[in-house]
Coordinates of C-alpha atoms and ligand atoms in Angstrom, one line a residue:
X16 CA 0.0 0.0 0.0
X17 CA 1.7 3.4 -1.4
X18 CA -0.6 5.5 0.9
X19 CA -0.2 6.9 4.3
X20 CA -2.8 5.4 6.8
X21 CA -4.4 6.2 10.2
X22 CA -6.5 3.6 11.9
X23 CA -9.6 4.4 13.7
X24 CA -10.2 2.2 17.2
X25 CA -13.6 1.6 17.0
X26 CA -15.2 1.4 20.7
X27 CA -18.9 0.9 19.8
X28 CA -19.7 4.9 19.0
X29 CA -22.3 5.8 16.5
X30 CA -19.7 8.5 14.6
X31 CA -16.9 6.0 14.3
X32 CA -17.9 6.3 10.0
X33 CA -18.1 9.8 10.7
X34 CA -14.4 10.0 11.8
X35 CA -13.0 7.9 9.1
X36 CA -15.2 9.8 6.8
X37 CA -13.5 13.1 8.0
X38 CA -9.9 11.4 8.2
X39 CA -10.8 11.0 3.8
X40 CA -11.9 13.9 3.6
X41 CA -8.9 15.6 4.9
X42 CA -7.2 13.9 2.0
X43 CA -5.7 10.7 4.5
X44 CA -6.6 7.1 4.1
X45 CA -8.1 5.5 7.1
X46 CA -9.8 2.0 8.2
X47 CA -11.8 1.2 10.9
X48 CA -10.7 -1.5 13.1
X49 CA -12.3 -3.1 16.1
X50 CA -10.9 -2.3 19.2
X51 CA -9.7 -5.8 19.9
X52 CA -7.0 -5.5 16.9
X53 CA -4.2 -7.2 18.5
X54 CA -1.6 -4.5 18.8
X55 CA 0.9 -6.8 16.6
X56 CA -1.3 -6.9 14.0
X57 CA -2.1 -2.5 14.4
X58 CA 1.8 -2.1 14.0
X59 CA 2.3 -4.6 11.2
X60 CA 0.1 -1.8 9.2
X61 CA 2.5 0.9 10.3
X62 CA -0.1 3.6 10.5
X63 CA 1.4 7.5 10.8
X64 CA -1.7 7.9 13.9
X65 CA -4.1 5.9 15.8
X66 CA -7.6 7.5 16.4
X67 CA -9.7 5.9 19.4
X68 CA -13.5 6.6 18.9
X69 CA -16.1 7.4 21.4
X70 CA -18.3 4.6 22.6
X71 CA -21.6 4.3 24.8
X72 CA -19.6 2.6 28.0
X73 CA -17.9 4.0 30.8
X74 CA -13.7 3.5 31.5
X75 CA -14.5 3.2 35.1
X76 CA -17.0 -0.6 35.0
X77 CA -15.6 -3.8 35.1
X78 CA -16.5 -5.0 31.3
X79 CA -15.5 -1.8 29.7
X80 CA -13.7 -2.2 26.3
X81 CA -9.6 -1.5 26.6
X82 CA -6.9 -1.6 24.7
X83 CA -3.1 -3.3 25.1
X84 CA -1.6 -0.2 27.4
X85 CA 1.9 -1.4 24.9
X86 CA -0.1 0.7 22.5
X87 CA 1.3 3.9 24.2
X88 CA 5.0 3.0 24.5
X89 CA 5.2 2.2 20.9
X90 CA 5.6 5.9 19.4
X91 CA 2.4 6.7 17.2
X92 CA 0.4 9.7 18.2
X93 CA -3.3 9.1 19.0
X94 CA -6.3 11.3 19.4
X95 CA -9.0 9.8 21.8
X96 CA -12.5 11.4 21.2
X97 CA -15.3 11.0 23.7
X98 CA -14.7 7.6 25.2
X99 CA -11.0 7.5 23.5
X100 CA -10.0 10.5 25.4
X101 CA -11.6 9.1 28.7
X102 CA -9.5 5.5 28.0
X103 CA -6.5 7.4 27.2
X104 CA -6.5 8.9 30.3
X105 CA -7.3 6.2 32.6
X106 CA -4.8 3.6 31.0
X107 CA -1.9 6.3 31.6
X108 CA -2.6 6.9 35.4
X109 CA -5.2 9.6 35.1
X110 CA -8.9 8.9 36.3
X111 CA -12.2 9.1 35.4
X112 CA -15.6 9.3 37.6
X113 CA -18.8 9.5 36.8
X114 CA -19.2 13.4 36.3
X115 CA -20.8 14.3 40.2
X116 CA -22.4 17.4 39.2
X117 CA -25.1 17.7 36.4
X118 CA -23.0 20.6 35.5
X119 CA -19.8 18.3 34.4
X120 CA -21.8 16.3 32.6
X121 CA -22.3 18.2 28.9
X122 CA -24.8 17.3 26.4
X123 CA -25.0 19.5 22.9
X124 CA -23.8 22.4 21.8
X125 CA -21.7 23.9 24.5
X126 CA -19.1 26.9 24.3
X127 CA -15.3 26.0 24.6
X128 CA -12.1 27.9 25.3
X129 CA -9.2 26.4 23.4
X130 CA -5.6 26.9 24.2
X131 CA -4.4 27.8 20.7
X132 CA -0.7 27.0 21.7
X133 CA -1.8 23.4 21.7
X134 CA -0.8 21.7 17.8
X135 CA -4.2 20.2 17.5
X136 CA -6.1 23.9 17.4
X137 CA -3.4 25.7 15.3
X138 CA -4.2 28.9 13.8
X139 CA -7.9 28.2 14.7
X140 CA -10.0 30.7 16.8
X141 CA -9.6 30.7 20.6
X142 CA -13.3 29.5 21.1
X143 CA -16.3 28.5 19.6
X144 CA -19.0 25.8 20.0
X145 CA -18.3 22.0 20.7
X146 CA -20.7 19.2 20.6
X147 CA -20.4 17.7 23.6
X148 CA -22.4 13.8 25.0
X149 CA -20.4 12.5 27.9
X150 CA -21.3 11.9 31.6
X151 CA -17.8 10.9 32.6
X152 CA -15.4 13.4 33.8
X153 CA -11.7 13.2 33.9
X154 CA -11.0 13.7 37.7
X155 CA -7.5 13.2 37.8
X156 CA -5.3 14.0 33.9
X157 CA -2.4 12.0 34.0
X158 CA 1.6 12.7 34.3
X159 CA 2.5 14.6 31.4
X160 CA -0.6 16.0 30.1
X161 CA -1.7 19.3 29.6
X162 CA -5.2 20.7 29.9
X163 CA -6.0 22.3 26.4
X164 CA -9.7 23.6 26.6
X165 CA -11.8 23.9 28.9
X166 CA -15.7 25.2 29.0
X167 CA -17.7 27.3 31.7
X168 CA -18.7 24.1 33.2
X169 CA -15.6 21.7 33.2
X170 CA -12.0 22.6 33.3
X171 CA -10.8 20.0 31.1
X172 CA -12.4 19.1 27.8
X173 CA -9.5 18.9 26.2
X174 CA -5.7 17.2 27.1
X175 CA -2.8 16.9 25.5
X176 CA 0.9 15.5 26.2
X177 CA 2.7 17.3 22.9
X178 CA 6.1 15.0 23.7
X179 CA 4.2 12.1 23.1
X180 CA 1.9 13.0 20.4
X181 CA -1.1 12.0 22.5
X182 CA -3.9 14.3 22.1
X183 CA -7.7 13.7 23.7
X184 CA -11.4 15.5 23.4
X185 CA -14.2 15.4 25.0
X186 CA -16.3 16.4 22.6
X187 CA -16.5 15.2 19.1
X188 CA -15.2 16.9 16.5
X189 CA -15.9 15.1 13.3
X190 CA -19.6 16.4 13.6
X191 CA -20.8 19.1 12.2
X192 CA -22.2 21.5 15.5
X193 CA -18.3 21.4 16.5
X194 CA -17.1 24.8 15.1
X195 CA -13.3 24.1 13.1
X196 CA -14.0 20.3 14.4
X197 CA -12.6 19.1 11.5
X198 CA -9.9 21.6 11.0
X199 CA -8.5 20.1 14.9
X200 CA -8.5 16.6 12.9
X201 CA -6.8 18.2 10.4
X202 CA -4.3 19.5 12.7
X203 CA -4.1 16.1 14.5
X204 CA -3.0 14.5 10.9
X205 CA -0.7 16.9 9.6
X206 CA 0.9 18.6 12.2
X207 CA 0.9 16.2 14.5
X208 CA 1.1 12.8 12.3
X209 CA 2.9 14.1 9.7
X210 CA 0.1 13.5 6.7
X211 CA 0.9 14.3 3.2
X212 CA -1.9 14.5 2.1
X213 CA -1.8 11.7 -0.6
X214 CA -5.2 9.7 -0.7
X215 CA -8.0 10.5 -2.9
X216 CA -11.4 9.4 -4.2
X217 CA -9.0 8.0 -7.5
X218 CA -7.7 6.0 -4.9
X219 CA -10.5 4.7 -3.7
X220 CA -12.1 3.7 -7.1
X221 CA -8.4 2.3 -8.3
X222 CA -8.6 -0.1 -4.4
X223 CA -11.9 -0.9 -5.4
X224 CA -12.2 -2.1 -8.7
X225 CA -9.0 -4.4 -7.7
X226 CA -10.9 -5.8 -4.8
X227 CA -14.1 -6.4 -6.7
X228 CA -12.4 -8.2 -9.8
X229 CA -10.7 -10.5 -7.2
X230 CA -13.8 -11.2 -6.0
X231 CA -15.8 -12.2 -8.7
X232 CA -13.2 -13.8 -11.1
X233 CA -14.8 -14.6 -14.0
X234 CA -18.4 -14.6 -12.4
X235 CA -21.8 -13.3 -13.3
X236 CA -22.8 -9.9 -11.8
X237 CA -26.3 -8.9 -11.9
X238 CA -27.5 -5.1 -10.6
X239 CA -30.6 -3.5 -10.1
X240 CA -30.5 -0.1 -11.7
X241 CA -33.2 2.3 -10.4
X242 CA -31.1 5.8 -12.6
X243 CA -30.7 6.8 -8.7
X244 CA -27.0 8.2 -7.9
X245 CA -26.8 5.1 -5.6
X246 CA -27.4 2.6 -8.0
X247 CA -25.7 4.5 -11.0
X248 CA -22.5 5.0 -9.5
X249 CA -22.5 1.2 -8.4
X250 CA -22.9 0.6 -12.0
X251 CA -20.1 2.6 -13.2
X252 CA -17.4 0.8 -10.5
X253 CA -19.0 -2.9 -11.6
X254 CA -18.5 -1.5 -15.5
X255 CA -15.1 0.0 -14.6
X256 CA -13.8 -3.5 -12.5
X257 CA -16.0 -6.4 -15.0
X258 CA -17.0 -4.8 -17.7
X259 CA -19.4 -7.7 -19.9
X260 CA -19.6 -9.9 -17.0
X261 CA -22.5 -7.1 -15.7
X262 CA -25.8 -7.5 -16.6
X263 CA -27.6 -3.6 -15.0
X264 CA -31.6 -4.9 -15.7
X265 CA -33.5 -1.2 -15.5
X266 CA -37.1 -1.9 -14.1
X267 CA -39.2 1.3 -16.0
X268 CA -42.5 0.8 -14.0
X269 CA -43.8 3.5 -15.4
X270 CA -44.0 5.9 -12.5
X271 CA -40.8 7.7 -13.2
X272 CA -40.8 11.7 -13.8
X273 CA -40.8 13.4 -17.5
X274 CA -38.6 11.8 -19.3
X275 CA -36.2 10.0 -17.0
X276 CA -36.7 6.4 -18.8
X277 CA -35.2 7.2 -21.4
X278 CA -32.2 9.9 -19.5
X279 CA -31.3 6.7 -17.7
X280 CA -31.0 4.4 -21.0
X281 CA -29.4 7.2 -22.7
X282 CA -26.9 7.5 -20.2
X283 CA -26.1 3.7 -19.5
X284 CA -26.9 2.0 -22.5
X285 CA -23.3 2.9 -24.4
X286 CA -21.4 1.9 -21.2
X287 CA -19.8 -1.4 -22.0
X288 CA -22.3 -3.8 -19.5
X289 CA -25.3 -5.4 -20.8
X290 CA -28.2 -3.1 -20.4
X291 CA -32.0 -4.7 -19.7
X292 CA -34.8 -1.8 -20.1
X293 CA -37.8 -3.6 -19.1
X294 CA -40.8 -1.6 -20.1
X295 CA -42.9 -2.6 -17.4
X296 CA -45.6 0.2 -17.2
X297 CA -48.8 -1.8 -18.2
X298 CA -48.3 -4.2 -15.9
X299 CA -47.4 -1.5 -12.3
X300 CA -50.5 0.5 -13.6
X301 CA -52.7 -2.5 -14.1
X302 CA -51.9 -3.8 -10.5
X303 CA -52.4 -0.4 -8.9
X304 CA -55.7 0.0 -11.1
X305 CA -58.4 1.1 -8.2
X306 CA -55.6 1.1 -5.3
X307 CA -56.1 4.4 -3.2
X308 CA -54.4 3.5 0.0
X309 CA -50.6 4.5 0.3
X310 CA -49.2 1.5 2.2
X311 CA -51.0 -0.9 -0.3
X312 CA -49.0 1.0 -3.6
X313 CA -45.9 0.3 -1.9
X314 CA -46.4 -3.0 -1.2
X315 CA -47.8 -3.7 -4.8
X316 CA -45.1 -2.1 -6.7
X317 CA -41.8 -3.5 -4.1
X318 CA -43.6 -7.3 -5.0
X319 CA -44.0 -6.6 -8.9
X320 CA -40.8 -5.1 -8.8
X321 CA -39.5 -8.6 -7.6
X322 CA -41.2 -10.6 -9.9
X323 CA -40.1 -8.7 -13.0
X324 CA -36.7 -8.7 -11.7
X325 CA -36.9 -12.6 -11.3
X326 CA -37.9 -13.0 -14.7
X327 CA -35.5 -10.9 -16.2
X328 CA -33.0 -12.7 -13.8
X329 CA -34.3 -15.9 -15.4
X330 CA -33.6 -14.9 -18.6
X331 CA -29.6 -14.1 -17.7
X332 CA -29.4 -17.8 -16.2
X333 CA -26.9 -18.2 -13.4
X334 CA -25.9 -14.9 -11.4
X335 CA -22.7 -15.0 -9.0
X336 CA -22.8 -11.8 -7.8
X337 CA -25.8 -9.4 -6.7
X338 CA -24.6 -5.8 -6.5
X339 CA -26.4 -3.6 -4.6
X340 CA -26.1 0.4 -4.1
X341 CA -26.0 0.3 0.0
X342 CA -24.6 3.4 1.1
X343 CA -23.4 4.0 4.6
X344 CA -26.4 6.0 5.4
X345 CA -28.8 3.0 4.5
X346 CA -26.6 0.7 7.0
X347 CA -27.2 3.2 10.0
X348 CA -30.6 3.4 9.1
X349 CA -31.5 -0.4 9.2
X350 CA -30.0 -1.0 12.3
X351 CA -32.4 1.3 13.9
X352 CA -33.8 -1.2 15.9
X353 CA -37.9 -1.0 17.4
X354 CA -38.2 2.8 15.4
X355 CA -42.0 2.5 14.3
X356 CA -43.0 2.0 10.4
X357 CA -44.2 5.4 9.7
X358 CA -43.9 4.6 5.9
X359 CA -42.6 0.8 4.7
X360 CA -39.5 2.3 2.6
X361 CA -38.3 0.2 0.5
X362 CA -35.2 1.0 -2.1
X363 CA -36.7 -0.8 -4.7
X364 CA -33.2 -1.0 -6.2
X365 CA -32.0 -3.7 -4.6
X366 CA -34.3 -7.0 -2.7
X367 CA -32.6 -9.8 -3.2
X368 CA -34.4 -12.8 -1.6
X369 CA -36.1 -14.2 -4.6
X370 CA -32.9 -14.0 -6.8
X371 CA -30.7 -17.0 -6.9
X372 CA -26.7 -16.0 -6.2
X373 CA -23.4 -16.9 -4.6
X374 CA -23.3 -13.3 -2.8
X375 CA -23.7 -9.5 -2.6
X376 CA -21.7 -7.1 -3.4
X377 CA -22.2 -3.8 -1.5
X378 CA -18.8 -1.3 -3.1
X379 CA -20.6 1.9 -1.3
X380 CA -21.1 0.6 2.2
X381 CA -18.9 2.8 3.7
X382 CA -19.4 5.8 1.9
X383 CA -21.7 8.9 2.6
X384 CA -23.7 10.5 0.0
X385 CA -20.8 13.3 -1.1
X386 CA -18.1 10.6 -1.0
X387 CA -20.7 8.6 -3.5
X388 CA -21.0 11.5 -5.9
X389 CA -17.4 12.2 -5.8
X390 CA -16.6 8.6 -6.8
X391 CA -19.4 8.8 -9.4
X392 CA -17.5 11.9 -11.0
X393 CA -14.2 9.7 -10.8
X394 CA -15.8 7.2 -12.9
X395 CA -17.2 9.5 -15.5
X396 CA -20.8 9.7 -14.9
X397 CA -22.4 13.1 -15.9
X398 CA -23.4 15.6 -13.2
X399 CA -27.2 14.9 -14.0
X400 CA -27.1 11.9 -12.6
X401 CA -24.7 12.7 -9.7
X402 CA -26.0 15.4 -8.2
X403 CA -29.6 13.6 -9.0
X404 CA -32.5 14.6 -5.8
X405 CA -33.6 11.5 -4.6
X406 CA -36.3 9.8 -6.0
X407 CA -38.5 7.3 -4.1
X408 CA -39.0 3.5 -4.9
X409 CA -42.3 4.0 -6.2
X410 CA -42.1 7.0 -7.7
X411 CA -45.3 9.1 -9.1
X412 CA -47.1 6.2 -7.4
X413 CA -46.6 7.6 -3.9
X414 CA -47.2 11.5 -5.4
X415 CA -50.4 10.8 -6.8
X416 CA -53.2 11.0 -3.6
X417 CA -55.6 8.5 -4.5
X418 CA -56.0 6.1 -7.3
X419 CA -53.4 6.4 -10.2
X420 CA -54.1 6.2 -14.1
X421 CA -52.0 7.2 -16.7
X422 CA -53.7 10.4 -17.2
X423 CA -52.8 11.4 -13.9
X424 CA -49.0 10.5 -14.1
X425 CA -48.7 11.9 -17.2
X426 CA -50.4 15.0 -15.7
X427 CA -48.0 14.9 -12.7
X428 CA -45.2 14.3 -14.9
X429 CA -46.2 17.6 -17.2
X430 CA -46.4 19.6 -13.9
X431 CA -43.1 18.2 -12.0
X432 CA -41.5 18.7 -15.6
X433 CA -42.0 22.8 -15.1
X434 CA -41.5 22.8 -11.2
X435 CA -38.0 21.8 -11.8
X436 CA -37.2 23.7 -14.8
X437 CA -37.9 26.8 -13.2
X438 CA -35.9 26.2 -9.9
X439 CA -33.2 25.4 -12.5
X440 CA -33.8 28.2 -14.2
X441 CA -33.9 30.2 -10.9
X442 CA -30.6 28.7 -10.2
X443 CA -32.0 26.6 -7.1
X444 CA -31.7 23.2 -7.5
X445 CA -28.7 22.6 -5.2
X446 CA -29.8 24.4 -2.4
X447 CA -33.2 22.6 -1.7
X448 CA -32.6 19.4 -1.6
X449 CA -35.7 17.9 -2.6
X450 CA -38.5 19.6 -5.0
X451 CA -41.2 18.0 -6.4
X452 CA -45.0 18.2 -7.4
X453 CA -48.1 16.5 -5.9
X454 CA -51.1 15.8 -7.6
X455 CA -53.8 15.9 -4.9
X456 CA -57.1 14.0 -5.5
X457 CA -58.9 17.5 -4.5
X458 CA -60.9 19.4 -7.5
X459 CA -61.7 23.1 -7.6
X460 CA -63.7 25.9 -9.4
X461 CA -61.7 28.0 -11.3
X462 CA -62.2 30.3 -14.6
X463 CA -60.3 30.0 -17.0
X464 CA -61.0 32.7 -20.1
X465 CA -64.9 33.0 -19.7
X466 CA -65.2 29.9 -18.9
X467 CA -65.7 27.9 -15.7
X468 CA -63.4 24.8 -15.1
X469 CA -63.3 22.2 -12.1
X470 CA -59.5 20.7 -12.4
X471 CA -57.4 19.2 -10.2
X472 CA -55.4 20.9 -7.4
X473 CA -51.3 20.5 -7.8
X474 CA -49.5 20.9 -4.4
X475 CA -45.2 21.9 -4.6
X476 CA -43.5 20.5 -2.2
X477 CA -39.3 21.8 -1.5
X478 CA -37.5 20.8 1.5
X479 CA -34.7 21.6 2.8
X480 CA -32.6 19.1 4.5
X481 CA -29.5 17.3 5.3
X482 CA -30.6 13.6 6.5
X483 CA -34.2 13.8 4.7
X484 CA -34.6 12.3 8.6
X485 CA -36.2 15.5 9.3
X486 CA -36.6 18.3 7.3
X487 CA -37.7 22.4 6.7
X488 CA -39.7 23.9 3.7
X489 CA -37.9 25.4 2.1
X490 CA -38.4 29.2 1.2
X491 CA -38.8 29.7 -2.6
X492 CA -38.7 33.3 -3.4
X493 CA -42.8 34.5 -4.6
X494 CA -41.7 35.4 -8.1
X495 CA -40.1 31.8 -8.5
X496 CA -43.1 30.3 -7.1
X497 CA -45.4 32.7 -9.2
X498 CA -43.6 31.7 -12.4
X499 CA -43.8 28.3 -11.7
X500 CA -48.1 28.4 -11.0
X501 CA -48.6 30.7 -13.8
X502 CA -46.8 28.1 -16.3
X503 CA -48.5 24.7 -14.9
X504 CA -52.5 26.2 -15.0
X505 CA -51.7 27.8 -18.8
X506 CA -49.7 24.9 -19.9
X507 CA -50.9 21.7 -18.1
X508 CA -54.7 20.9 -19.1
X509 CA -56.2 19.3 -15.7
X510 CA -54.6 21.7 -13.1
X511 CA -56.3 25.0 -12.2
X512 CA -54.7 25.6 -8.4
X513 CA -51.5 25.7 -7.1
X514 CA -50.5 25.0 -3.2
X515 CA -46.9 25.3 -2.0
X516 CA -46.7 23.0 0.9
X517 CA -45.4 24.6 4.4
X518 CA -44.8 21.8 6.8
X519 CA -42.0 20.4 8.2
X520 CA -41.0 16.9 9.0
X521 CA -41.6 15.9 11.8
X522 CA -44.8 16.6 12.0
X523 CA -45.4 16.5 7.7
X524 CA -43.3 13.6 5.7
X525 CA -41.1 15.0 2.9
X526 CA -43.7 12.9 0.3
X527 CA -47.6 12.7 0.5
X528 CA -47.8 9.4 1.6
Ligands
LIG18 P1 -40.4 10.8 4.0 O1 -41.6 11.0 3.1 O2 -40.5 9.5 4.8 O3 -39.2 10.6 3.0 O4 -40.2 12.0 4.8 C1 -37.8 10.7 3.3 C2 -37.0 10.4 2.1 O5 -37.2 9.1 1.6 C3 -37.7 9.1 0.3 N1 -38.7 8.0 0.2 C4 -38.5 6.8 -0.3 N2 -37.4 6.3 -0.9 N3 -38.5 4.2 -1.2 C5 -37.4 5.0 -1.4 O6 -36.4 4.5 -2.0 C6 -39.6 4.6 -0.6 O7 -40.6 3.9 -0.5 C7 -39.6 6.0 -0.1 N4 -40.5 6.8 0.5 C8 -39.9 8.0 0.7 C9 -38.3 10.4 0.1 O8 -38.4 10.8 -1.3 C10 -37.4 11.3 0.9 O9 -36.2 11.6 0.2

């Protein structure tokens, strides 16, 4: 490996990703490694740092994860976040209580002093706002260490023993309510490990097309391609790394928006994989005929989905490989746990139970959503379909209140067609995140020349949004909103009212239903 690496020490916290994510994105590479790594086995990888992550235990109880205490004679610097920092500190004499007070014990965003003499906060403001989750406190620091930030609340949220390279936080920095957070990783990596700065996201393809043609040999690889940037930039690494042995089988169940069919075969069908457009829309329609109730249209079109892919499947004969577009996100997400079903979501890209294969291949599991469009660039895919809003599973299906026909999704279509041109056109499109029309199942008076009409209401929906976990509406200027009404009632026969939808999620959804 040509590349400089750090290793992250995972302890069990729920931003380990995020830290290996921020480690990339400072231009290092990084893997995640259990805690229990036998140190042997850390230092045969000769990393330039070691970064312990936080975790939900306490130092201090009697099953609490540790590390080999060898770790911290053998020279690397390490950063300890959260839990790391805590360990750090207890392993090299210091000690750690629960935090007495409720005021030692910090939750959120919570205003922090730095000592800017400290290498890990170089030439970065002297306070600001740290994101804070611990109820341990650091009693005692050990020999050797100095304290390096501290809030209103508790003198030491920050240590560091700058002989040794040992650095530790209490806060975490690789989110984003830490102010400069990343810029103290940063700091950690190249002023304190030495980085260079050489990995990149051409690395990261390069690694992975190597790992997936030593996986599947010469072996049958079989993807569901929904035109998604998930499922498109999977596509474009399994094209890159097996070329012919990739069959990408493109379910069109007819409930896509304006046009996008035939964008997404335009766009894939030159690449050098085998390319199935199944034309399925008679057949989602003619199951959804009469079906009004929102839970029932997702169910119908994830099962036909299923079958059609089988079929088509079928047809290919044996597949070794299923790949699907997993992203790290979606692995966070599903391991949710009891969370209630507020809407079955289903990526109809990828279900693989009724498909007969060897294995899956997920190439995007550890990546977020940027890191995926980034690598999507690397591989040549145009920025349509990288910087592509998400579109649900079952499309129109789900943005169509009440029963669907084709008249209505091709009135939808027509509408959603002129809601996005404008907010191109108004130069919007990458600041709300999500924009879309909704044909409601409400009809209205209206007059239209002299005469009276009784059409269909259209609701616009734009949210804005990081997660799409919860989200705001987001605030189209009136003359873009005005533009984008007067255009759908003059040219859209079937619509004569406009709504722009104010709700946020919670308590609205981002779709309908
Ligand atoms: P909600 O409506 O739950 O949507 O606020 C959150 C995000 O998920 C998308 N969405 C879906 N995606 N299959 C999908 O692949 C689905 O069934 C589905 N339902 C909602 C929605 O567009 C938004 O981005």
């Amino acid at each position: 490996m040509k590349n400089q690496l750090v290793i992250v020490l995972d302890f069990g916290g729920q931003y380990n990703q995020l830290i290996a994510r921020r480690v990339r994105e400072c231009g290092v590479y990084c893997e995640v490694k259990p805690y229990t790594t036998p140190l042997d086995e850390l230092k045969a990888r000769n990393p330039i740092g070691i970064i312990f992550t936080g975790g939900p235990n306490s130092v201090y109880l009697e099953n609490a994860p540790k590390v080999d205490p060898e770790i911290f004679t053998w020279g690397v610097p390490i950063l300890g976040i959260c839990y790391g920092c805590q360990l750090m500190a207890q392993t090299l004499g210091g000690e750690v209580t629960a935090a007495q007070e409720d005021s030692a014990r910090e939750y959120g965003k919570t205003h922090t002093y730095y000592d800017i003499s400290c290498r890990i906060f170089k030439g970065l403001p002297a306070e600001g706002i740290s994101w804070m989750s611990h109820g341990d406190y650091m009693a005692k620091v050990p020999e050797g260490f100095a304290l390096t930030a501290h809030t209103d609340a508790c003198p030491n949220v920050a240590i560091a023993d700058e002989a040794r390279g040992f650095y530790g936080v209490q806060y975490h920095p690789e989110v984003n309510h830490t102010e400069n957070g990343v810029k103290m990783i940063r700091n950690f990596l190249y002023e304190v490990c030495g980085a260079k700065g050489d990995w990149s996201m051409q690395d990261y393809c390069q690694t992975a097309v190597a790992q997936i043609r030593e996986k599947v040999g010469n072996g049958k690889v079989l993807l569901a391609l929904s035109g998604g940037v998930d499922s498109s930039v999977a596509a474009a690494l399994l094209a890159e790394a097996v070329g012919d042995q990739l069959t990408c089988v493109f379910v069109d169940h007819g409930l896509m928006r304006k046009n996008e069919g035939d964008e997404v075969e335009a766009a894939f069908s030159k690449w050098k994989f085998h390319f199935v457009r199944v034309d399925a829309e008679a057949r989602f329609l003619g199951k959804l005929a009469g079906v009004s109730e929102p839970e029932k249209k997702r169910k119908i079109i994830g099962e036909e989905f299923i079958r059609v892919f089988e079929e088509e499947a079928k047809k290919i004969g044996r597949v070794d490989f299923l790949v699907q577009g997993t992203i790290y996100p979606d692995v966070i997400e599903s391991g949710a746990g009891d969370a209630e079903v507020i809407k079955s979501h289903h990526n109809v890209g990828g279900l693989p139970d009724y498909v007969d294969f060897k294995e899956i291949i997920e190439p995007l599991r550890l990546l977020f959503k940027d890191e995926v469009r980034q690598l999507g660039r690397e591989l040549g895919l145009p920025e349509y379909l990288v910087m592509r809003q998400p579109f649900p599973g079952p499309g129109l299906a789900i943005r169509i209140i009440g029963e669907i026909t084709k008249e209505k999704a091709d009135l939808l279509r027509d509408a959603d067609a002129i809601f996005r041109e404008e907010i191109a056109n108004a130069g919007l499109e990458y600041s709300i995140n999500q924009y879309f029309a909704v044909l409601t199942d409400t009809r209205s008076v209206g007059v239209m020349g002299d005469g009276r009409t009784y059409d269909y209401t259209l609701a616009l929906r734009g949210v804005t949004t990081t997660d799409f976990m919860t989200a705001d509406w987001a605030r189209i200027p009136y003359e873009v909103l005005d533009k984008v009404s007067v255009r759908i009632v003059n040219e859209v026969k079937g619509i004569n009212r406009i709504v722009y939808d104010i709700t946020s999620k919670p308590p609205a959804t981002i779709e309908w239903e």
